[in-house]
XYZ file of C-alpha atoms in Angstrom:
191
model
C -185.577 66.920 111.606
C -183.624 64.444 109.729
C -179.890 65.153 109.001
C -178.805 65.161 105.582
C -176.093 62.735 104.421
C -172.829 64.318 103.863
C -172.088 65.583 100.320
C -169.455 63.761 98.302
C -167.790 67.320 98.149
C -167.445 67.400 101.943
C -166.082 63.855 102.135
C -163.440 64.542 99.396
C -162.274 67.754 101.294
C -161.913 65.923 104.608
C -160.006 62.939 102.908
C -157.748 65.645 101.199
C -157.025 67.378 104.536
C -156.281 63.915 106.076
C -154.034 63.031 103.286
C -152.114 66.312 103.627
C -151.755 65.954 107.390
C -150.525 62.478 107.129
C -147.981 63.382 104.345
C -146.673 66.220 106.580
C -146.325 63.906 109.685
C -144.339 61.467 107.330
C -142.109 64.063 105.993
C -141.489 65.506 109.400
C -140.546 61.888 110.507
C -138.337 61.286 107.574
C -136.561 64.737 108.206
C -136.139 63.878 111.858
C -134.704 60.508 110.983
C -131.915 62.094 108.859
C -131.197 64.694 111.471
C -131.001 62.248 114.325
C -127.393 61.270 113.790
C -125.883 64.759 113.731
C -128.270 65.810 116.526
C -127.050 62.699 118.647
C -123.477 63.441 117.940
C -123.852 67.147 119.029
C -125.691 65.847 122.119
C -123.003 63.555 122.958
C -120.197 66.031 122.377
C -121.895 68.528 124.773
C -122.833 66.232 127.545
C -120.109 63.540 127.390
C -122.986 60.990 127.066
C -121.923 57.454 125.944
C -118.229 58.097 126.828
C -117.789 60.836 124.253
C -114.912 63.105 125.389
C -115.128 66.951 125.543
C -112.961 69.131 123.305
C -111.108 72.272 124.482
C -109.166 75.110 122.867
C -105.451 74.777 123.157
C -105.228 77.956 125.328
C -107.760 76.743 127.941
C -106.727 77.498 131.401
C -107.569 74.786 133.873
C -107.026 74.773 137.670
C -105.263 71.857 138.935
C -106.552 69.856 141.820
C -103.372 69.527 143.670
C -102.985 66.218 145.449
C -105.773 64.525 143.389
C -104.390 62.038 140.781
C -106.144 59.680 138.538
C -104.934 56.759 136.389
C -105.490 57.024 132.569
C -105.290 53.649 130.612
C -104.877 53.847 126.838
C -106.376 51.184 124.558
C -105.847 50.778 120.848
C -107.398 48.675 118.241
C -107.595 48.471 114.336
C -110.567 47.184 112.247
C -109.886 43.535 111.240
C -108.127 43.610 107.854
C -106.547 47.039 108.289
C -102.754 46.620 107.658
C -101.686 48.882 110.554
C -99.864 48.264 113.793
C -101.360 50.729 116.351
C -100.475 51.090 119.976
C -99.931 53.549 122.876
C -96.324 54.248 123.786
C -97.338 53.813 127.474
C -100.404 51.707 128.416
C -100.987 53.747 131.633
C -100.288 57.106 133.088
C -101.068 58.711 136.380
C -102.060 62.356 135.939
C -102.923 65.219 138.323
C -106.548 66.136 137.821
C -106.763 69.550 135.917
C -103.221 69.355 134.595
C -102.690 69.143 130.800
C -100.827 65.941 129.833
C -99.865 64.105 126.666
C -100.084 60.580 125.500
C -98.362 59.299 122.406
C -99.697 56.665 120.073
C -97.684 54.840 117.414
C -99.063 53.730 114.077
C -97.320 51.870 111.265
C -98.376 50.815 107.815
C -97.619 47.255 107.382
C -98.676 47.222 103.576
C -96.976 47.932 100.542
C -99.497 50.747 99.499
C -100.672 54.060 101.169
C -103.400 53.496 103.670
C -105.656 56.362 105.162
C -107.367 55.771 108.326
C -109.651 57.620 110.781
C -110.008 56.872 114.480
C -113.082 56.668 116.463
C -112.745 56.962 120.411
C -114.550 56.526 123.443
C -114.026 56.801 127.299
C -114.899 54.371 130.034
C -116.512 54.535 132.513
C -118.978 56.365 130.365
C -119.985 58.917 133.043
C -116.239 60.243 133.049
C -116.612 61.183 129.372
C -117.924 64.603 130.321
C -114.701 65.274 132.327
C -112.024 63.947 129.979
C -111.139 66.837 127.702
C -109.077 66.478 124.590
C -107.119 69.579 123.464
C -105.458 68.002 120.387
C -105.887 64.501 118.947
C -105.319 62.631 115.840
C -108.726 61.314 115.922
C -110.109 64.844 114.398
C -108.448 64.216 111.069
C -107.770 61.491 108.554
C -104.357 59.949 108.738
C -102.397 58.751 105.645
C -99.363 56.520 106.120
C -97.126 55.468 103.200
C -96.023 51.906 102.754
C -93.915 50.971 105.908
C -94.329 54.462 107.385
C -94.399 54.819 111.203
C -95.751 57.948 112.917
C -95.910 59.162 116.487
C -99.437 60.774 117.125
C -99.862 62.933 120.291
C -103.040 63.373 122.299
C -103.230 66.435 124.602
C -105.791 66.098 127.419
C -106.700 66.869 130.881
C -109.230 65.553 133.305
C -111.592 68.361 134.454
C -111.441 68.996 138.287
C -115.334 69.126 138.324
C -115.095 65.257 138.235
C -114.348 65.374 141.916
C -117.654 67.127 142.761
C -119.755 64.576 140.556
C -121.373 61.937 142.749
C -121.662 59.597 139.835
C -117.769 59.637 139.628
C -116.876 59.405 143.173
C -115.422 55.829 142.930
C -113.714 56.435 139.556
C -109.975 55.766 139.941
C -109.015 54.937 136.387
C -110.327 56.284 133.072
C -109.745 54.266 129.942
C -109.481 56.117 126.633
C -109.785 53.865 123.731
C -109.242 54.302 119.936
C -110.037 52.113 116.993
C -108.711 52.932 113.599
C -110.826 52.227 110.415
C -109.641 52.363 106.830
C -111.010 55.314 104.786
C -112.105 54.210 101.266
C -110.496 56.659 98.796
C -112.304 57.693 95.803
C -111.692 55.089 93.296
C -111.339 56.425 89.677
C -112.826 54.216 86.879
C -110.067 52.800 84.750
């Protein structure tokens, strides 16, 4: 028995189903593309991936690892063209692992107009990011400095004692906390 050729109605239906399926896949990929940045940020914050530091509540209780210290190096940068001086009060600090400590960074607006900036940060070696925990940091908010204004900005932090059990960090003797300040464009009103 000879088979009948498909009717134009059946071909149109299959083509429509294929079109709908492809459009759905395309929209799903577009949505995933937009969601990838916030999802990646959440992933990094939860795991310390890529040198992202952890955050803790100011009332966090941490057990000190008496007799275990680590050197913390502080690095500071400003985006080229940003009219700020920005530097740590002390370039290095030796801390007891598990003990809360504080570093001070100093920023000064060298221009004749207010400048608002925000800081990005990272930790190296990157595998130590999961154990470097910030309690308070100027990097969580925008900073506006008036012309010539100088401010002292604290960072409260600790190194989680769990770093001592991590085989990936067995040779880590120094952690570098690095900040870069970027200007924040203020909404410009049309004149």
